[in-house]
């Protein structure tokens, strides 16, 4: 009886220990998953979420590259990096039999060139990078294009996102080139144009670009669509402009790094985030577009018809989605370093 009792006790302790060790390590952009959604996932599953953030894609990529895909269970890269990371063996293939809510996603954002068949990634949110304006301080009707930011009257007054692809997007589109250009001559022209813009730049921000607007530090600059939606909750004078040359569009996706220790929990989390009611919470709080077609019918009219969240077909057509640019990224990175250091 004693040995049976002891065995039962050991089983209980082992089960308790295993349950206590259930966790999920998420590496993501700041303020990119509602806190309530994380708490509900933990409550429902008993899986503890450890959450850390990065400022931009390049920081995230460098860290995962250094660690060979070890240390995190969920990461949320932009589309162009999905192709690069999968090609370099930093991601593991997804088990779609564990993703029962995959049916909720729009086919328009699946099976893209950066991940044919969505072997490695599941789209989470999509949005745009355009121009933010404090309409109380600046007549927003006078700001219609990326080229307007080069005006000398904005010397020392602009905010730019701290993202090489997005900043180069401005200059490439301004000069009539593709945001995905791999042409060295075009990239050089964009770089030289950005050199002329640098005196106008007050700050680079990729953590929460809305904050300098809300603090009154800047009234004009690059910003993500969702950041404007969040900013308007505190200051409705913050406006979003789709530049006439075209905004930059992107898709951020859930991926599981190759060295993830908790891949099963990662699949549970992705499937949880694909639920319509969770997607509704994400859109309403963060202000970005969702690939989840089951969400839109849950949104109120003001949200579902908001052109900042759900841009018109014309605005999408004028812009471009980021794609993988292969080895040309080294050229961008070299020019980016020169821009940031003033060399």
Coordinates of C-alpha atoms in Angstrom, one line a residue:
X1 CA 0.0 0.0 0.0
X2 CA 2.8 2.3 0.9
X3 CA 4.6 1.7 -2.4
X4 CA 1.4 2.2 -4.3
X5 CA 0.7 5.4 -2.4
X6 CA 4.3 6.6 -3.0
X7 CA 4.0 5.8 -6.7
X8 CA 0.8 7.8 -7.0
X9 CA 2.3 10.7 -5.2
X10 CA 5.3 10.7 -7.5
X11 CA 3.0 10.6 -10.5
X12 CA 1.1 13.6 -9.2
X13 CA 4.3 15.5 -8.5
X14 CA 5.6 14.7 -12.0
X15 CA 2.4 15.8 -13.6
X16 CA 2.3 19.0 -11.6
X17 CA 5.9 19.7 -12.5
X18 CA 5.3 19.1 -16.2
X19 CA 2.2 21.4 -16.1
X20 CA 4.2 24.1 -14.3
X21 CA 6.8 24.0 -17.0
X22 CA 4.3 24.6 -19.8
X23 CA 5.2 27.9 -21.4
X24 CA 5.4 29.8 -24.6
X25 CA 8.2 32.3 -25.4
X26 CA 7.0 35.1 -27.7
X27 CA 9.3 37.6 -29.5
X28 CA 7.2 40.3 -31.1
X29 CA 6.8 44.0 -31.8
X30 CA 5.8 46.1 -28.8
X31 CA 2.1 46.5 -28.2
X32 CA 1.2 44.1 -30.9
X33 CA -1.0 41.6 -29.1
X34 CA -3.7 42.8 -26.7
X35 CA -2.8 42.0 -23.1
X36 CA -6.2 40.7 -22.4
X37 CA -5.8 38.1 -25.3
X38 CA -2.6 36.9 -23.7
X39 CA -4.2 36.6 -20.3
X40 CA -7.1 34.7 -21.6
X41 CA -4.8 32.3 -23.5
X42 CA -2.9 31.6 -20.3
X43 CA -6.1 31.1 -18.3
X44 CA -7.6 28.8 -20.9
X45 CA -4.5 26.6 -21.5
X46 CA -2.4 26.9 -18.4
X47 CA 0.5 27.9 -20.7
X48 CA 2.6 30.7 -19.3
X49 CA 3.5 33.3 -21.9
X50 CA 6.9 34.9 -21.7
X51 CA 6.8 38.0 -23.9
X52 CA 9.8 40.1 -25.1
X53 CA 9.9 42.8 -27.9
X54 CA 12.1 44.1 -30.6
X55 CA 12.2 47.5 -32.4
X56 CA 12.5 46.4 -36.0
X57 CA 12.8 43.4 -38.3
X58 CA 16.5 43.7 -38.5
X59 CA 17.1 43.5 -34.8
X60 CA 14.9 40.4 -34.6
X61 CA 16.5 38.7 -37.5
X62 CA 20.0 39.3 -36.2
X63 CA 19.2 37.8 -32.9
X64 CA 17.6 34.7 -34.3
X65 CA 20.4 34.3 -36.8
X66 CA 23.0 34.5 -33.9
X67 CA 21.0 32.0 -31.8
X68 CA 20.3 29.7 -34.8
X69 CA 16.6 29.9 -34.3
X70 CA 16.8 28.9 -30.6
X71 CA 15.2 30.7 -27.7
X72 CA 11.8 31.6 -28.9
X73 CA 8.6 29.8 -29.8
X74 CA 6.7 32.5 -31.7
X75 CA 8.1 35.4 -33.8
X76 CA 6.2 37.9 -35.9
X77 CA 8.4 39.0 -38.9
X78 CA 7.2 41.0 -41.9
X79 CA 6.7 39.2 -45.1
X80 CA 10.0 39.9 -46.8
X81 CA 11.9 38.3 -43.9
X82 CA 9.8 35.1 -43.9
X83 CA 11.4 34.1 -47.2
X84 CA 14.9 34.9 -46.0
X85 CA 14.5 33.2 -42.7
X86 CA 13.0 30.0 -44.1
X87 CA 15.7 29.9 -46.8
X88 CA 18.4 30.1 -44.1
X89 CA 16.8 27.3 -42.0
X90 CA 15.7 29.6 -39.2
X91 CA 12.1 28.4 -39.3
X92 CA 10.3 25.1 -39.0
X93 CA 7.4 23.9 -41.1
X94 CA 4.0 24.3 -39.6
X95 CA 1.7 21.4 -38.8
X96 CA -1.6 22.6 -40.2
X97 CA -3.5 19.7 -38.8
X98 CA -3.1 21.6 -35.5
X99 CA -4.5 24.9 -36.9
X100 CA -8.3 24.3 -37.0
X101 CA -9.0 28.0 -37.5
X102 CA -7.0 28.4 -40.6
X103 CA -10.2 28.3 -42.5
X104 CA -11.0 31.8 -41.2
X105 CA -8.2 33.4 -43.3
X106 CA -8.7 35.2 -46.6
X107 CA -7.2 33.4 -49.6
X108 CA -6.0 36.8 -50.8
X109 CA -3.2 36.8 -48.2
X110 CA -2.3 33.2 -48.4
X111 CA 0.1 31.3 -50.7
X112 CA 2.2 34.4 -51.5
X113 CA 5.6 34.4 -53.2
X114 CA 7.4 34.9 -49.9
X115 CA 5.9 31.6 -48.6
X116 CA 4.2 29.5 -51.2
X117 CA 1.7 27.2 -49.6
X118 CA 2.3 28.9 -46.2
X119 CA 4.6 26.2 -45.1
X120 CA 6.3 28.5 -42.6
X121 CA 4.0 31.4 -41.8
X122 CA 0.4 32.3 -41.0
X123 CA -0.6 36.0 -41.6
X124 CA -1.5 37.8 -38.4
X125 CA -2.0 41.4 -39.4
X126 CA -1.5 43.7 -42.4
X127 CA -1.3 47.4 -42.7
X128 CA 0.4 50.3 -44.3
X129 CA 3.1 52.9 -43.6
X130 CA 2.1 56.4 -44.6
X131 CA 2.3 60.0 -43.3
X132 CA 1.1 61.1 -39.9
X133 CA 0.0 64.7 -39.5
X134 CA -1.2 66.7 -36.5
X135 CA -4.1 68.5 -38.2
X136 CA -4.3 71.1 -35.4
X137 CA -0.7 72.3 -36.1
X138 CA -0.4 71.6 -39.9
X139 CA -3.1 71.9 -42.6
X140 CA -3.3 68.3 -43.6
X141 CA -4.6 69.2 -47.1
X142 CA -1.1 70.6 -47.9
X143 CA 0.5 67.2 -47.3
X144 CA -0.3 64.8 -50.1
X145 CA 3.0 63.1 -51.0
X146 CA 6.2 61.6 -49.7
X147 CA 8.0 64.4 -51.6
X148 CA 6.4 67.0 -49.2
X149 CA 8.6 65.7 -46.4
X150 CA 11.7 67.0 -48.2
X151 CA 10.6 70.6 -47.9
X152 CA 13.2 72.7 -46.0
X153 CA 10.5 74.2 -43.7
X154 CA 10.4 70.8 -41.9
X155 CA 14.1 71.0 -40.9
X156 CA 14.6 69.2 -37.6
X157 CA 10.9 68.4 -37.3
X158 CA 10.2 65.0 -38.9
X159 CA 9.8 61.5 -37.5
X160 CA 10.8 58.5 -39.5
X161 CA 10.2 54.9 -38.6
X162 CA 13.4 53.1 -37.7
X163 CA 13.2 50.6 -40.5
X164 CA 15.5 50.4 -43.5
X165 CA 12.9 49.0 -46.0
X166 CA 10.2 51.6 -45.0
X167 CA 12.5 54.6 -45.2
X168 CA 13.9 53.5 -48.5
X169 CA 10.3 52.9 -49.7
X170 CA 9.7 56.7 -49.5
X171 CA 12.6 57.6 -51.6
X172 CA 12.2 54.8 -54.1
X173 CA 8.5 55.7 -54.7
X174 CA 9.3 59.4 -54.8
X175 CA 11.7 58.6 -57.7
X176 CA 9.3 56.3 -59.5
X177 CA 10.9 53.0 -58.5
X178 CA 9.6 49.9 -56.9
X179 CA 9.9 49.5 -53.1
X180 CA 11.3 46.0 -54.0
X181 CA 14.0 47.3 -56.3
X182 CA 17.2 45.3 -56.5
X183 CA 18.7 47.7 -59.1
X184 CA 22.0 49.2 -57.6
X185 CA 21.5 52.4 -59.6
X186 CA 18.0 52.9 -58.3
X187 CA 19.0 52.1 -54.7
X188 CA 21.8 54.6 -54.9
X189 CA 19.5 57.3 -56.2
X190 CA 17.2 56.6 -53.3
X191 CA 20.1 56.8 -50.9
X192 CA 21.3 60.1 -52.2
X193 CA 17.8 61.5 -52.0
X194 CA 17.5 60.3 -48.4
X195 CA 20.8 62.1 -47.6
X196 CA 19.0 65.3 -48.6
X197 CA 16.2 64.5 -46.2
X198 CA 18.3 63.8 -43.2
X199 CA 18.5 67.5 -42.0
X200 CA 14.7 67.4 -41.6
X201 CA 14.7 64.3 -39.4
X202 CA 14.3 64.9 -35.6
X203 CA 13.9 61.3 -34.5
X204 CA 13.7 57.7 -35.7
X205 CA 11.1 55.6 -33.9
X206 CA 10.1 52.0 -34.4
X207 CA 8.7 51.2 -30.9
X208 CA 5.6 53.4 -30.8
X209 CA 5.7 56.2 -33.5
X210 CA 2.5 57.7 -32.1
X211 CA 4.1 58.7 -28.8
X212 CA 6.2 61.6 -30.2
X213 CA 3.0 62.9 -31.9
X214 CA 1.0 62.7 -28.7
X215 CA 3.8 64.3 -26.7
X216 CA 3.9 67.2 -29.2
X217 CA 7.5 66.5 -30.1
X218 CA 6.6 66.1 -33.8
X219 CA 3.6 67.0 -35.9
X220 CA 4.6 65.3 -39.2
X221 CA 6.3 62.1 -40.3
X222 CA 6.1 58.5 -41.2
X223 CA 3.8 56.3 -39.2
X224 CA 2.0 53.0 -39.3
X225 CA -1.7 52.9 -39.9
X226 CA -2.6 51.2 -36.6
X227 CA -0.5 53.7 -34.6
X228 CA -2.7 56.5 -36.0
X229 CA -5.8 54.6 -34.9
X230 CA -4.4 54.3 -31.4
X231 CA -3.2 57.9 -31.3
X232 CA -6.7 59.2 -32.3
X233 CA -8.1 57.7 -29.0
X234 CA -6.1 60.4 -27.2
X235 CA -5.8 63.1 -29.9
X236 CA -8.4 63.0 -32.7
X237 CA -6.3 65.7 -34.6
X238 CA -3.7 63.1 -35.6
X239 CA -4.5 62.2 -39.2
X240 CA -3.3 59.6 -41.7
X241 CA -2.3 60.4 -45.3
X242 CA -1.9 57.8 -48.0
X243 CA 0.8 59.5 -50.1
X244 CA 0.0 59.9 -53.8
X245 CA 3.2 58.0 -54.8
X246 CA 1.8 55.0 -52.8
X247 CA 2.0 53.8 -49.2
X248 CA 4.1 50.9 -48.1
X249 CA 2.1 47.8 -47.3
X250 CA 3.3 44.8 -45.3
X251 CA 2.0 41.6 -43.8
X252 CA 3.3 40.4 -40.4
X253 CA 3.0 36.7 -39.8
X254 CA 3.3 34.2 -37.0
X255 CA 6.3 31.8 -37.5
X256 CA 7.9 29.1 -35.3
X257 CA 11.7 29.3 -35.1
X258 CA 13.6 26.2 -36.0
X259 CA 14.9 25.8 -32.5
X260 CA 11.6 26.4 -30.7
X261 CA 11.4 24.3 -27.5
X262 CA 7.6 24.6 -27.3
X263 CA 6.4 24.1 -30.8
X264 CA 3.1 22.4 -29.8
X265 CA 2.2 25.3 -27.6
X266 CA 3.1 27.6 -30.4
X267 CA 0.6 25.9 -32.7
X268 CA -2.0 26.2 -29.9
X269 CA -1.3 29.9 -29.6
X270 CA -1.5 30.5 -33.4
X271 CA -4.8 28.7 -33.6
X272 CA -6.1 30.7 -30.6
X273 CA -5.2 33.9 -32.3
X274 CA -7.1 32.9 -35.4
X275 CA -10.4 32.8 -33.6
X276 CA -12.8 35.4 -34.8
X277 CA -13.5 36.9 -31.4
X278 CA -9.8 37.2 -30.7
X279 CA -9.2 38.8 -34.1
X280 CA -12.0 41.3 -33.3
X281 CA -10.2 42.2 -30.1
X282 CA -6.9 42.7 -32.0
X283 CA -8.4 45.0 -34.7
X284 CA -10.4 47.1 -32.2
X285 CA -7.4 47.6 -29.9
X286 CA -4.5 47.8 -32.3
X287 CA -6.2 49.4 -35.4
X288 CA -4.5 47.2 -38.0
X289 CA -6.2 45.2 -40.8
X290 CA -6.8 41.5 -40.3
X291 CA -6.6 38.6 -42.9
X292 CA -9.4 36.9 -40.8
X293 CA -12.5 37.3 -42.9
X294 CA -14.7 36.0 -40.0
X295 CA -13.7 39.1 -38.0
X296 CA -15.2 41.9 -40.1
X297 CA -18.8 40.9 -39.4
X298 CA -18.1 41.2 -35.7
X299 CA -16.9 44.8 -36.0
X300 CA -19.0 47.9 -35.6
X301 CA -19.7 50.1 -38.6
X302 CA -17.2 52.8 -37.6
X303 CA -14.4 50.3 -37.4
X304 CA -15.2 48.1 -40.4
X305 CA -15.6 51.2 -42.7
X306 CA -12.5 53.0 -41.4
X307 CA -10.2 53.6 -44.4
X308 CA -7.1 53.7 -42.2
X309 CA -7.8 50.2 -41.0
X310 CA -9.3 48.9 -44.2
X311 CA -7.9 51.0 -47.1
X312 CA -9.6 51.4 -50.4
X313 CA -8.7 49.3 -53.4
X314 CA -7.3 52.4 -55.0
X315 CA -5.0 53.2 -52.1
X316 CA -3.8 49.6 -52.0
X317 CA -3.3 49.6 -55.8
X318 CA -1.1 52.7 -55.6
X319 CA 1.1 51.2 -52.9
X320 CA 3.3 48.1 -52.8
X321 CA 3.7 45.2 -50.5
X322 CA 7.2 44.4 -49.4
X323 CA 8.9 41.3 -50.9
X324 CA 12.1 39.5 -50.3
X325 CA 14.9 41.3 -52.2
X326 CA 17.6 38.7 -51.7
X327 CA 21.3 39.8 -51.7
X328 CA 20.3 43.4 -52.5
X329 CA 19.5 43.8 -48.8
X330 CA 23.2 44.0 -48.1
X331 CA 23.3 47.2 -50.3
X332 CA 20.4 48.7 -48.5
X333 CA 21.9 47.9 -45.1
X334 CA 25.2 49.5 -46.1
X335 CA 23.5 52.7 -47.2
X336 CA 21.3 52.6 -44.1
X337 CA 24.3 52.5 -41.8
X338 CA 25.7 55.5 -43.6
X339 CA 22.5 57.4 -43.2
X340 CA 22.1 56.7 -39.5
X341 CA 25.7 57.6 -38.7
X342 CA 25.9 60.6 -41.0
X343 CA 28.9 59.2 -42.8

